[in-house]
C-alpha positions as a LaTeX table, in Angstrom:
\begin{tabular}{lrrr}
\hline
Residue & $x$ (\AA) & $y$ (\AA) & $z$ (\AA) \\
\hline
Unk1 & 61.96 & 124.63 & 117.20 \\
Unk2 & 60.48 & 126.15 & 114.40 \\
Unk3 & 57.42 & 126.98 & 116.50 \\
Unk4 & 59.37 & 128.27 & 118.97 \\
Unk5 & 61.16 & 131.50 & 115.71 \\
Unk6 & 57.84 & 131.27 & 113.19 \\
Unk7 & 57.92 & 129.97 & 110.72 \\
Unk8 & 57.49 & 133.12 & 108.33 \\
Unk9 & 60.58 & 134.44 & 110.82 \\
Unk10 & 63.13 & 130.90 & 109.37 \\
Unk11 & 61.33 & 131.59 & 105.28 \\
Unk12 & 61.51 & 135.36 & 106.13 \\
Unk13 & 66.20 & 134.84 & 106.68 \\
Unk14 & 66.09 & 132.29 & 104.20 \\
Unk15 & 64.93 & 135.17 & 101.70 \\
Unk16 & 68.14 & 136.82 & 102.66 \\
Unk17 & 70.80 & 134.61 & 101.54 \\
Unk18 & 72.63 & 135.02 & 97.78 \\
Unk19 & 72.48 & 132.16 & 95.11 \\
Unk20 & 76.30 & 132.78 & 95.52 \\
Unk21 & 76.82 & 132.41 & 99.16 \\
Unk22 & 74.79 & 128.87 & 98.52 \\
Unk23 & 76.76 & 128.06 & 96.14 \\
Unk24 & 80.36 & 128.99 & 97.43 \\
Unk25 & 79.29 & 126.89 & 100.47 \\
Unk26 & 78.07 & 123.40 & 98.67 \\
Unk27 & 81.54 & 123.96 & 96.75 \\
Unk28 & 83.59 & 124.02 & 100.17 \\
Unk29 & 81.36 & 120.81 & 101.46 \\
Unk30 & 82.37 & 119.04 & 97.90 \\
Unk31 & 85.84 & 119.54 & 98.63 \\
Unk32 & 85.40 & 118.53 & 102.20 \\
Unk33 & 83.96 & 115.39 & 100.86 \\
Unk34 & 87.13 & 114.93 & 98.67 \\
Unk35 & 89.48 & 116.11 & 100.75 \\
Unk36 & 87.75 & 112.36 & 103.19 \\
Unk37 & 88.06 & 109.95 & 100.48 \\
Unk38 & 91.98 & 111.28 & 100.13 \\
Unk39 & 92.20 & 110.64 & 103.83 \\
Unk40 & 90.62 & 107.94 & 104.03 \\
Unk41 & 92.51 & 106.12 & 100.87 \\
Unk42 & 96.02 & 107.22 & 102.69 \\
Unk43 & 94.85 & 104.69 & 105.19 \\
Unk44 & 93.69 & 102.31 & 103.56 \\
Unk45 & 97.51 & 102.01 & 101.55 \\
Unk46 & 98.56 & 101.25 & 104.93 \\
Unk47 & 96.90 & 97.85 & 104.47 \\
Unk48 & 97.97 & 97.46 & 101.16 \\
Unk49 & 94.10 & 98.48 & 99.67 \\
Unk50 & 94.74 & 100.56 & 96.78 \\
Unk51 & 91.65 & 102.39 & 95.20 \\
Unk52 & 91.67 & 105.20 & 92.92 \\
Unk53 & 90.88 & 109.30 & 94.60 \\
Unk54 & 87.48 & 109.33 & 92.85 \\
Unk55 & 86.94 & 105.10 & 93.71 \\
Unk56 & 87.58 & 106.69 & 97.20 \\
Unk57 & 84.54 & 109.93 & 96.37 \\
Unk58 & 82.79 & 107.35 & 94.88 \\
Unk59 & 81.75 & 105.01 & 98.52 \\
Unk60 & 82.33 & 108.47 & 100.53 \\
Unk61 & 79.35 & 109.70 & 98.82 \\
Unk62 & 77.77 & 106.20 & 98.38 \\
Unk63 & 77.63 & 106.69 & 102.66 \\
Unk64 & 76.45 & 109.84 & 102.76 \\
Unk65 & 73.92 & 109.19 & 100.85 \\
Unk66 & 72.43 & 105.56 & 103.29 \\
Unk67 & 73.14 & 108.37 & 106.17 \\
Unk68 & 70.02 & 110.17 & 105.20 \\
Unk69 & 68.41 & 106.62 & 106.77 \\
Unk70 & 70.92 & 105.67 & 109.74 \\
Unk71 & 71.93 & 106.74 & 112.73 \\
Unk72 & 74.27 & 109.68 & 113.20 \\
Unk73 & 76.52 & 110.79 & 111.12 \\
Unk74 & 78.42 & 107.64 & 110.68 \\
Unk75 & 75.93 & 105.33 & 109.95 \\
Unk76 & 77.03 & 105.73 & 106.05 \\
Unk77 & 79.82 & 104.05 & 107.64 \\
Unk78 & 78.56 & 100.92 & 107.30 \\
Unk79 & 78.09 & 101.63 & 103.40 \\
Unk80 & 81.80 & 102.71 & 102.93 \\
Unk81 & 83.06 & 99.32 & 105.09 \\
Unk82 & 80.37 & 97.07 & 102.36 \\
Unk83 & 81.88 & 98.22 & 99.25 \\
Unk84 & 85.06 & 98.14 & 99.91 \\
Unk85 & 84.59 & 94.63 & 101.15 \\
Unk86 & 82.86 & 93.42 & 98.72 \\
Unk87 & 86.40 & 94.80 & 96.72 \\
Unk88 & 88.47 & 93.56 & 98.71 \\
Unk89 & 87.70 & 90.85 & 100.54 \\
Unk90 & 89.84 & 91.59 & 103.45 \\
Unk91 & 87.03 & 92.55 & 106.41 \\
Unk92 & 89.45 & 93.60 & 109.70 \\
Unk93 & 91.01 & 95.79 & 106.79 \\
Unk94 & 87.81 & 97.30 & 106.09 \\
Unk95 & 86.78 & 98.60 & 109.49 \\
Unk96 & 89.73 & 98.85 & 111.06 \\
Unk97 & 90.28 & 101.82 & 108.81 \\
Unk98 & 86.84 & 103.88 & 109.21 \\
Unk99 & 87.69 & 103.65 & 112.71 \\
Unk100 & 90.78 & 104.86 & 112.74 \\
Unk101 & 89.71 & 106.98 & 110.04 \\
Unk102 & 86.62 & 108.54 & 112.14 \\
Unk103 & 89.16 & 108.61 & 115.06 \\
Unk104 & 91.60 & 111.13 & 113.02 \\
Unk105 & 88.28 & 113.42 & 112.90 \\
Unk106 & 87.22 & 112.98 & 116.26 \\
Unk107 & 91.00 & 114.01 & 117.46 \\
Unk108 & 90.54 & 116.32 & 114.90 \\
Unk109 & 87.81 & 118.55 & 116.40 \\
Unk110 & 89.02 & 117.95 & 120.40 \\
Unk111 & 93.19 & 119.25 & 118.84 \\
Unk112 & 91.47 & 122.34 & 116.87 \\
Unk113 & 88.04 & 122.71 & 120.33 \\
Unk114 & 91.26 & 123.12 & 122.83 \\
Unk115 & 93.28 & 125.76 & 120.96 \\
Unk116 & 89.97 & 127.86 & 120.17 \\
Unk117 & 89.17 & 127.97 & 123.89 \\
Unk118 & 92.68 & 128.74 & 125.26 \\
Unk119 & 93.20 & 131.47 & 122.76 \\
Unk120 & 89.72 & 132.49 & 122.71 \\
Unk121 & 88.90 & 131.74 & 126.76 \\
Unk122 & 87.71 & 135.28 & 127.56 \\
Unk123 & 85.07 & 134.98 & 124.70 \\
Unk124 & 83.14 & 131.93 & 126.24 \\
Unk125 & 82.05 & 131.01 & 129.43 \\
Unk126 & 83.99 & 130.17 & 132.46 \\
Unk127 & 82.66 & 127.28 & 133.69 \\
Unk128 & 81.73 & 126.30 & 129.53 \\
Unk129 & 85.23 & 126.62 & 129.24 \\
Unk130 & 86.88 & 125.16 & 132.04 \\
Unk131 & 84.72 & 121.57 & 131.36 \\
Unk132 & 85.59 & 121.83 & 127.43 \\
Unk133 & 89.07 & 122.43 & 127.88 \\
Unk134 & 88.90 & 119.35 & 130.39 \\
Unk135 & 87.55 & 116.77 & 128.07 \\
Unk136 & 89.50 & 118.14 & 125.26 \\
Unk137 & 92.55 & 117.63 & 127.09 \\
Unk138 & 91.52 & 113.90 & 128.64 \\
Unk139 & 90.60 & 112.71 & 125.22 \\
Unk140 & 93.62 & 114.38 & 123.38 \\
Unk141 & 95.52 & 111.93 & 125.70 \\
Unk142 & 93.57 & 109.03 & 126.02 \\
Unk143 & 92.68 & 107.94 & 122.70 \\
Unk144 & 96.15 & 107.08 & 122.17 \\
Unk145 & 96.99 & 105.54 & 125.00 \\
Unk146 & 94.14 & 103.79 & 124.37 \\
Unk147 & 94.83 & 102.95 & 120.34 \\
Unk148 & 98.07 & 102.26 & 120.39 \\
Unk149 & 99.02 & 101.29 & 123.23 \\
Unk150 & 98.83 & 97.03 & 125.45 \\
Unk151 & 97.15 & 99.41 & 128.41 \\
Unk152 & 93.40 & 98.27 & 126.64 \\
Unk153 & 94.66 & 94.34 & 125.52 \\
Unk154 & 94.53 & 92.70 & 128.92 \\
Unk155 & 91.43 & 93.71 & 129.37 \\
Unk156 & 89.93 & 93.25 & 125.84 \\
Unk157 & 90.95 & 89.73 & 126.42 \\
Unk158 & 89.16 & 88.95 & 129.50 \\
Unk159 & 85.50 & 90.28 & 128.22 \\
Unk160 & 84.54 & 90.49 & 124.43 \\
Unk161 & 87.44 & 88.10 & 123.36 \\
Unk162 & 85.91 & 85.91 & 125.11 \\
Unk163 & 83.29 & 85.99 & 124.26 \\
Unk164 & 82.39 & 82.17 & 121.76 \\
Unk165 & 78.90 & 82.99 & 120.44 \\
Unk166 & 79.20 & 83.48 & 117.25 \\
Unk167 & 82.82 & 84.12 & 117.02 \\
Unk168 & 82.44 & 87.49 & 118.19 \\
Unk169 & 85.52 & 86.98 & 120.19 \\
Unk170 & 87.87 & 85.83 & 117.37 \\
Unk171 & 85.98 & 89.00 & 115.41 \\
Unk172 & 86.46 & 91.33 & 118.05 \\
Unk173 & 90.83 & 90.40 & 118.42 \\
Unk174 & 90.93 & 90.82 & 114.68 \\
Unk175 & 89.52 & 93.93 & 114.26 \\
Unk176 & 92.05 & 95.16 & 117.33 \\
Unk177 & 94.65 & 93.56 & 115.63 \\
Unk178 & 94.28 & 95.46 & 112.61 \\
Unk179 & 93.66 & 98.92 & 114.04 \\
Unk180 & 96.36 & 98.36 & 116.44 \\
Unk181 & 98.74 & 97.81 & 113.64 \\
Unk182 & 98.36 & 101.34 & 112.35 \\
Unk183 & 100.57 & 102.56 & 115.09 \\
Unk184 & 102.83 & 101.21 & 113.35 \\
Unk185 & 102.51 & 103.91 & 110.25 \\
Unk186 & 103.02 & 106.70 & 112.55 \\
Unk187 & 103.31 & 109.07 & 108.91 \\
Unk188 & 99.94 & 107.40 & 107.13 \\
Unk189 & 98.08 & 108.71 & 110.78 \\
Unk190 & 99.74 & 112.06 & 111.04 \\
Unk191 & 99.09 & 112.35 & 107.82 \\
Unk192 & 94.98 & 111.48 & 108.57 \\
Unk193 & 95.06 & 114.18 & 111.18 \\
Unk194 & 96.37 & 116.75 & 109.43 \\
Unk195 & 93.99 & 116.20 & 106.52 \\
Unk196 & 91.16 & 116.34 & 109.33 \\
Unk197 & 92.16 & 119.55 & 110.89 \\
Unk198 & 91.74 & 120.63 & 106.96 \\
Unk199 & 88.83 & 119.07 & 106.71 \\
Unk200 & 87.24 & 121.05 & 109.32 \\
Unk201 & 88.87 & 124.01 & 108.43 \\
Unk202 & 87.12 & 124.04 & 105.34 \\
Unk203 & 83.35 & 123.20 & 107.52 \\
Unk204 & 84.27 & 125.93 & 109.76 \\
Unk205 & 84.74 & 128.52 & 106.45 \\
Unk206 & 81.13 & 127.09 & 104.97 \\
Unk207 & 79.67 & 128.13 & 108.07 \\
Unk208 & 81.70 & 131.01 & 108.17 \\
Unk209 & 80.10 & 132.17 & 104.83 \\
Unk210 & 76.68 & 131.09 & 106.09 \\
Unk211 & 76.70 & 133.23 & 108.73 \\
Unk212 & 78.25 & 136.22 & 107.22 \\
Unk213 & 75.27 & 136.21 & 104.22 \\
Unk214 & 72.89 & 136.52 & 106.97 \\
Unk215 & 73.88 & 138.47 & 108.77 \\
Unk216 & 75.88 & 137.02 & 111.33 \\
Unk217 & 79.41 & 139.58 & 112.35 \\
Unk218 & 80.47 & 137.79 & 114.88 \\
Unk219 & 83.82 & 137.19 & 116.26 \\
Unk220 & 85.18 & 133.83 & 114.28 \\
Unk221 & 87.16 & 132.52 & 116.99 \\
Unk222 & 83.65 & 131.62 & 117.87 \\
Unk223 & 83.17 & 129.39 & 114.47 \\
Unk224 & 86.23 & 127.31 & 115.50 \\
Unk225 & 84.53 & 126.14 & 119.13 \\
Unk226 & 80.94 & 125.84 & 118.38 \\
Unk227 & 81.46 & 124.06 & 114.90 \\
Unk228 & 83.78 & 121.42 & 116.02 \\
Unk229 & 81.52 & 121.49 & 119.67 \\
Unk230 & 78.65 & 120.55 & 117.51 \\
Unk231 & 80.73 & 117.80 & 114.82 \\
Unk232 & 81.08 & 116.64 & 118.41 \\
Unk233 & 77.11 & 116.13 & 119.41 \\
Unk234 & 76.26 & 114.58 & 115.62 \\
Unk235 & 79.02 & 111.14 & 117.00 \\
Unk236 & 75.89 & 110.79 & 119.01 \\
Unk237 & 74.02 & 107.98 & 117.71 \\
Unk238 & 70.12 & 109.53 & 119.27 \\
Unk239 & 68.65 & 111.10 & 115.76 \\
Unk240 & 68.61 & 110.37 & 111.75 \\
Unk241 & 71.86 & 112.51 & 110.37 \\
Unk242 & 71.89 & 115.07 & 113.18 \\
Unk243 & 68.59 & 116.56 & 111.98 \\
Unk244 & 67.50 & 118.50 & 115.03 \\
Unk245 & 70.70 & 118.41 & 116.74 \\
Unk246 & 72.10 & 120.33 & 114.80 \\
Unk247 & 69.90 & 122.98 & 115.14 \\
Unk248 & 69.10 & 122.55 & 118.77 \\
Unk249 & 72.45 & 122.94 & 118.22 \\
Unk250 & 72.97 & 126.16 & 117.09 \\
Unk251 & 70.34 & 128.39 & 118.71 \\
Unk252 & 71.45 & 127.39 & 122.06 \\
Unk253 & 75.67 & 128.02 & 120.96 \\
Unk254 & 75.18 & 131.48 & 118.51 \\
Unk255 & 71.95 & 133.15 & 120.55 \\
Unk256 & 74.33 & 132.77 & 123.83 \\
Unk257 & 76.58 & 135.47 & 122.07 \\
Unk258 & 74.21 & 137.72 & 120.86 \\
Unk259 & 72.24 & 136.38 & 117.70 \\
Unk260 & 69.10 & 136.60 & 117.75 \\
Unk261 & 66.51 & 133.37 & 117.59 \\
Unk262 & 65.11 & 133.55 & 113.87 \\
Unk263 & 69.06 & 133.60 & 112.22 \\
Unk264 & 70.38 & 131.60 & 115.02 \\
Unk265 & 67.59 & 128.78 & 113.61 \\
Unk266 & 68.49 & 129.37 & 109.68 \\
Unk267 & 71.62 & 129.46 & 110.67 \\
Unk268 & 71.50 & 125.48 & 111.32 \\
Unk269 & 68.79 & 124.92 & 108.87 \\
Unk270 & 70.86 & 126.32 & 106.03 \\
Unk271 & 73.67 & 124.38 & 107.20 \\
Unk272 & 71.70 & 121.37 & 107.76 \\
Unk273 & 70.54 & 121.11 & 103.82 \\
Unk274 & 73.99 & 122.18 & 102.78 \\
Unk275 & 75.67 & 119.11 & 104.78 \\
Unk276 & 73.12 & 116.50 & 104.78 \\
Unk277 & 70.47 & 117.34 & 101.92 \\
Unk278 & 72.48 & 118.51 & 99.22 \\
Unk279 & 75.06 & 115.89 & 99.89 \\
Unk280 & 72.29 & 113.15 & 100.12 \\
Unk281 & 70.95 & 113.92 & 97.03 \\
Unk282 & 74.55 & 113.75 & 94.98 \\
Unk283 & 75.42 & 110.60 & 96.83 \\
Unk284 & 71.92 & 109.35 & 95.32 \\
Unk285 & 72.97 & 110.19 & 91.89 \\
Unk286 & 76.06 & 108.85 & 92.58 \\
Unk287 & 74.88 & 105.26 & 94.27 \\
Unk288 & 72.34 & 105.00 & 91.31 \\
Unk289 & 75.05 & 105.30 & 88.37 \\
Unk290 & 77.14 & 103.36 & 89.85 \\
Unk291 & 74.75 & 100.49 & 90.48 \\
Unk292 & 73.38 & 101.16 & 86.95 \\
Unk293 & 77.34 & 100.92 & 85.97 \\
Unk294 & 77.90 & 97.37 & 88.42 \\
\hline
\end{tabular}
């Protein structure tokens, strides 16, 4: 991608960014991590696990650090599960809380994209808009049915739950039961969904600030469509922490609405630095301090 637009062009656009723009964007990113920690804490309370917001934030940032070495943007979740399990000795609760949190995040993406595309339908190519609307609608309907009803259990009982090797079946059933129990905690799930939506709005705001700093002036609705779509792509375990995926997506999506190749790629690179590399560095510092204190 860099060879396509030229390294000199990338550096030239990077030099146009004012430091204050980066500071604001990084601040919004740090706030977003705190919001995610709060959401996780709300879900943990359903299982009777009481974490301070600071502890949840620390574990979240440790996960951010390990994300630098593991596939997709959810690899670091294993680190959070590990630390929480070490504290609680409750594997099912540790895993199920992270699973529900990620599903809440995915659900919020689907809802935001659905609303954004519906209101900005004429701004997106019809074929893409129709496909996105259909996919989001199916996901929004299907996820609650699979998670909070018994429709999936008969299938699992005759397949995964029946596996005896390494006690996989029993472990999977305990995890499914732990996730299923969240249907009794509607208030916590709703709060988690609302916090996920606020997190996505913060993410869009961070992107919008950087876009303005790069001189990108397109309707805000594009950001409400494109940014959640990019985050959806990043769930796929096809790269380490989304490197290459984010930049490719930004290059494709934003050039489709008239943004130049060089500016679109620079935009993707800057957001990758803010959302991943800088958070990795902060997470590494938190991990080092936490380990030394331990």
